[in-house]
Short mmCIF file of C-alpha atoms in Angstrom, two decimals:
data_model
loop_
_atom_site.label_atom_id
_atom_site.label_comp_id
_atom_site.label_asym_id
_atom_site.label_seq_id
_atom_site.Cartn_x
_atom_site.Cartn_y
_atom_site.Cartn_z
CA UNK L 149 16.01 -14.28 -11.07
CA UNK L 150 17.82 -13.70 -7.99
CA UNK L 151 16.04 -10.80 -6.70
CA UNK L 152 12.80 -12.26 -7.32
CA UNK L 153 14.17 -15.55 -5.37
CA UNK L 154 14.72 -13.04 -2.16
CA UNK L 155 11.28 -11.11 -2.88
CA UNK L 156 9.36 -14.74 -3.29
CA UNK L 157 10.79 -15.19 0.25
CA UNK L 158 8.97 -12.51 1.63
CA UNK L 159 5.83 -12.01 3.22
CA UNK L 160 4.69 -9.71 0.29
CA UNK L 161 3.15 -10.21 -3.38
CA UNK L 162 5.74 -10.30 -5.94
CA UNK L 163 5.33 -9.22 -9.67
CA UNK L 164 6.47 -10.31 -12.43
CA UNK L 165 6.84 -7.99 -15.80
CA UNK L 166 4.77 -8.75 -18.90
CA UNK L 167 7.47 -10.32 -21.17
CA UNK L 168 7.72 -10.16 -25.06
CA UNK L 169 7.94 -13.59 -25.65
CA UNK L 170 4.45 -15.50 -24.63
CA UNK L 171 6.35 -18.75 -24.64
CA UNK L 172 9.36 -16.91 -22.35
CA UNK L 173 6.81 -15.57 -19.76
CA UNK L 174 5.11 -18.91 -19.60
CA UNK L 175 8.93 -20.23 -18.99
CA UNK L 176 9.04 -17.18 -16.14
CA UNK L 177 5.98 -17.92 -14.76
CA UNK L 178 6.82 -22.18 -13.96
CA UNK L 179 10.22 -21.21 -12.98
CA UNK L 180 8.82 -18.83 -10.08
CA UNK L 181 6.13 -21.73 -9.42
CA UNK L 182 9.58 -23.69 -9.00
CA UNK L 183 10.63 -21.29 -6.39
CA UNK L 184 7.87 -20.88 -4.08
CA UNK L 185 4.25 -22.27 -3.20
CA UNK L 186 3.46 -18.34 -2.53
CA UNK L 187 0.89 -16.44 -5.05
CA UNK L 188 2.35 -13.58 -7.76
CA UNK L 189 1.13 -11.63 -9.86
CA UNK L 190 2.28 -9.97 -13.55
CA UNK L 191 2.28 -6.38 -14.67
CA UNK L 192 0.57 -5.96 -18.18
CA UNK L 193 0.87 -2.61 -19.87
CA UNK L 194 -2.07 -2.91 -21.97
CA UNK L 195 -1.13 -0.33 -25.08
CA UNK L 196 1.28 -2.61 -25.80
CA UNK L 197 0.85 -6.16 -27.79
CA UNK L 198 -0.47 -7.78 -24.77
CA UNK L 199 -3.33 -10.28 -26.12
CA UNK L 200 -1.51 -13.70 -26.38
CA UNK L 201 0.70 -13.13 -22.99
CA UNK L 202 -2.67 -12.40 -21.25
CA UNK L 203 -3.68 -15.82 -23.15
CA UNK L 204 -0.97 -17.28 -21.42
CA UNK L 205 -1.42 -15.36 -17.73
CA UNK L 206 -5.15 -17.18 -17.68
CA UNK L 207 -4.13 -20.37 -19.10
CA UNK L 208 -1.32 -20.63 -15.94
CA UNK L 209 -3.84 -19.27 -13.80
CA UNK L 210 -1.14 -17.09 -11.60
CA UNK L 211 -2.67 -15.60 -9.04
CA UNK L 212 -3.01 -11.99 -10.00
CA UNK L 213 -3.06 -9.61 -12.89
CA UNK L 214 -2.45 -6.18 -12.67
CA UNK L 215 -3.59 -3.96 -15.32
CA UNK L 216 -2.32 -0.44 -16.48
CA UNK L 217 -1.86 2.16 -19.21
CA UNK L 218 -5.17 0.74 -21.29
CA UNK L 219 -8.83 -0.32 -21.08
CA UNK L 220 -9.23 -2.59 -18.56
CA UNK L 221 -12.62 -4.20 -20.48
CA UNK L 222 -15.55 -5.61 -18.36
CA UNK L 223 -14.66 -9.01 -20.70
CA UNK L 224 -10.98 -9.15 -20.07
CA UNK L 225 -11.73 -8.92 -16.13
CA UNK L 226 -14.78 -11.36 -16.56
CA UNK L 227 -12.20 -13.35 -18.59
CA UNK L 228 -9.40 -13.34 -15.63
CA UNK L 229 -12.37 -13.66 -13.04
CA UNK L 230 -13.54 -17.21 -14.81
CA UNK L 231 -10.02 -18.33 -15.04
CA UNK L 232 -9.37 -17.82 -11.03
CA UNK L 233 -7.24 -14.43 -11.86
CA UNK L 234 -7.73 -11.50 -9.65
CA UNK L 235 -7.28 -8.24 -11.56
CA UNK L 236 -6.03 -5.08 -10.04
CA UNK L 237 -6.02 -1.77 -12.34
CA UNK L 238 -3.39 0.71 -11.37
CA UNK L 239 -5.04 4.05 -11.82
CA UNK L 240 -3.40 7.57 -11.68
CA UNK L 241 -6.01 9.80 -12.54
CA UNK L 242 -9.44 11.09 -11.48
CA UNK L 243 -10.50 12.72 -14.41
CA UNK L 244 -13.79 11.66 -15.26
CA UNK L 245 -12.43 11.74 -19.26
CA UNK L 246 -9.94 9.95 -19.15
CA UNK L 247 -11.83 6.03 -18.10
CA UNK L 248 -8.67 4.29 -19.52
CA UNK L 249 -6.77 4.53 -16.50
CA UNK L 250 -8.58 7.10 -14.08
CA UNK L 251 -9.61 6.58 -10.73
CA UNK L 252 -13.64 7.16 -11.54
CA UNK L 253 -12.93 4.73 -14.73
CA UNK L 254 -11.87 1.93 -12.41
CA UNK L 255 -14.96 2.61 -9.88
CA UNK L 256 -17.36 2.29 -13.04
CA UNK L 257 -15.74 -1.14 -13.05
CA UNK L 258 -17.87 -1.67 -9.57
CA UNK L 259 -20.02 -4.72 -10.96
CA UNK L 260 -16.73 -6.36 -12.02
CA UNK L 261 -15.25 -8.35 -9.95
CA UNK L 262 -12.15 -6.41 -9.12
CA UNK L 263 -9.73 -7.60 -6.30
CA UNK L 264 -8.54 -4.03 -5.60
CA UNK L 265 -7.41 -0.43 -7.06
CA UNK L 266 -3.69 0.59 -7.05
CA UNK L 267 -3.94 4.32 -7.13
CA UNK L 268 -0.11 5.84 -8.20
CA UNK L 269 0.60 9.17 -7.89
CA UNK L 270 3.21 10.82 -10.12
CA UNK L 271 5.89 10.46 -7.43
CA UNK L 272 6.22 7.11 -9.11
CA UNK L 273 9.03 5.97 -11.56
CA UNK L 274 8.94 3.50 -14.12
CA UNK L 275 5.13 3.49 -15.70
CA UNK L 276 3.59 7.75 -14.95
CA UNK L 277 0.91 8.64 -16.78
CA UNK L 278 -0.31 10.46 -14.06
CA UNK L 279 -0.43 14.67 -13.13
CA UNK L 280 -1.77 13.94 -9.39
CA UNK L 281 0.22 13.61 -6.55
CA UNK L 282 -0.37 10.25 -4.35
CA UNK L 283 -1.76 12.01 -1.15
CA UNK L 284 -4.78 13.82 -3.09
CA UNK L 285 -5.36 10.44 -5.10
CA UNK L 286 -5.40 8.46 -2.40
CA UNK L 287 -7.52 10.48 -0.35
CA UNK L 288 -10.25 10.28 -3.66
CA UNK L 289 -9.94 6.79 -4.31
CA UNK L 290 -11.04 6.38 -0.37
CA UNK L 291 -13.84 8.12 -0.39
CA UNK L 292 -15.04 7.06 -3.62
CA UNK L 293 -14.94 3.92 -2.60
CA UNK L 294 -16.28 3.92 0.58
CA UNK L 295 -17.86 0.70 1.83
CA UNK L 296 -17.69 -0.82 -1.74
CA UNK L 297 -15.20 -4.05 -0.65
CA UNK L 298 -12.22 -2.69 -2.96
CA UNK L 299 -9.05 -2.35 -1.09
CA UNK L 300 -7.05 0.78 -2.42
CA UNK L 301 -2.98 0.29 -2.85
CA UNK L 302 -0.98 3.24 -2.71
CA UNK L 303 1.67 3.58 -4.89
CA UNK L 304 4.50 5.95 -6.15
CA UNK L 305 7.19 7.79 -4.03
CA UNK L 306 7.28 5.17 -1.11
CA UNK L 307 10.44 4.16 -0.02
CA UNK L 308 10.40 3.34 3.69
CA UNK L 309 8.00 3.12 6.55
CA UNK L 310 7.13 7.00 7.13
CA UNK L 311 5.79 6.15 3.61
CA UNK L 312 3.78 3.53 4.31
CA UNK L 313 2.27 4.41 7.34
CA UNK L 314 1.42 7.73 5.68
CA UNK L 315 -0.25 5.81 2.83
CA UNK L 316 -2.32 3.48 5.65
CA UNK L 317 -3.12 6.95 7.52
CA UNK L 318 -4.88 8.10 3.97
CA UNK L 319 -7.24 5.23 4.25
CA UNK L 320 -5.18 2.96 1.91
CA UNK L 321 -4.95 -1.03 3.13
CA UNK L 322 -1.33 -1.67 1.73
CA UNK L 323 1.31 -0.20 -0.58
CA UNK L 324 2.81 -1.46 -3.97
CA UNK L 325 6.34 -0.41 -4.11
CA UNK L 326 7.99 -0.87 -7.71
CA UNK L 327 11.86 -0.01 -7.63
CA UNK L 328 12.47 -0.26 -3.77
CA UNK L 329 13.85 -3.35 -3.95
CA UNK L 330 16.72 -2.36 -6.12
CA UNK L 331 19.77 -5.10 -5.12
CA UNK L 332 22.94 -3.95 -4.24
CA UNK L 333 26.18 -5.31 -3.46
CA UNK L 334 27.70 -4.68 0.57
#
């Protein structure tokens, strides 16, 4: 919990990962509470088990819940919405197919009450599902958006500033960075 002690420091929205165990990640979630008075969020990969730790993300009511690899239903965001949960699908596709996780799949969300889009590009490591590179993606989600009040996150492949500012200059409003904050020793 170290790192995530540093992060929760920070002037940025930490994550926690979906854990196993519904009773662990309840344990994760109050001993992060315990740590800060700062929102988080969790990462839930929905094609796998996922229904009683979700159960448990409402019931604690942390602050946001980022969706990916799954159907992000109109009643699970509904659900999250009630509770005081925003949701945030991570997208890395624009195929018009593929609604599970694509870019246009999200947007049909556009009555739903979504907080905002992370669109990752397959720069990314960890979770790439993804054939599209972040700059093109980006660049769609934008204008596909347009003046619909749904921030788009870039994500995948940013490591420093020149990254970030590049992913502002696209018309994104932040950045989600997964394993930049990798500790190591000095």
């Amino acid at each position: 919990m170290e790192m995530e002690e540093v992060q929760l420091t920070s002037n940025s929205l930490h994550r926690l990962c979906m854990q196993e165990s519904p009773d662990y990640l309840r344990e994760l979630i109050r001993k992060t509470r315990s740590l800060t008075d700062k929102p988080f969020g969790i990462g839930v990969v929905l094609a796998f088990p996922h229904e009683e730790n979700i159960k448990a993300i409402l019931e604690e009511k942390v602050a946001v819940l980022q969706l990916y690899w799954g159907e992000c239903s109109q009643e699970l965001v509904m659900e999250a919405h009630n509770a005081g949960v925003k949701v945030i699908p991570q997208v890395s596709k624009y195929d018009e197919k593929i609604v599970h996780f694509s870019l246009l799949g999200a947007l049909r969300m556009q009555e739903r009450p979504l907080f905002a889009i992370i669109v990752q590009g397959r720069e990314a490591g960890g979770h790439v599902i993804g054939q599209d590179g972040l700059i093109s993606l980006v660049r769609r989600a934008v204008d596909l958006v347009g003046n619909r009040d749904i921030p788009i996150i870039a994500a995948g492949g940013i490591v420093d500033a020149r990254g970030y500012v590049a992913g502002l200059a696209l018309g994104a409003k932040g950045v989600c960075l997964g394993t930049r904050f990798e500790p190591i020793s000095i």
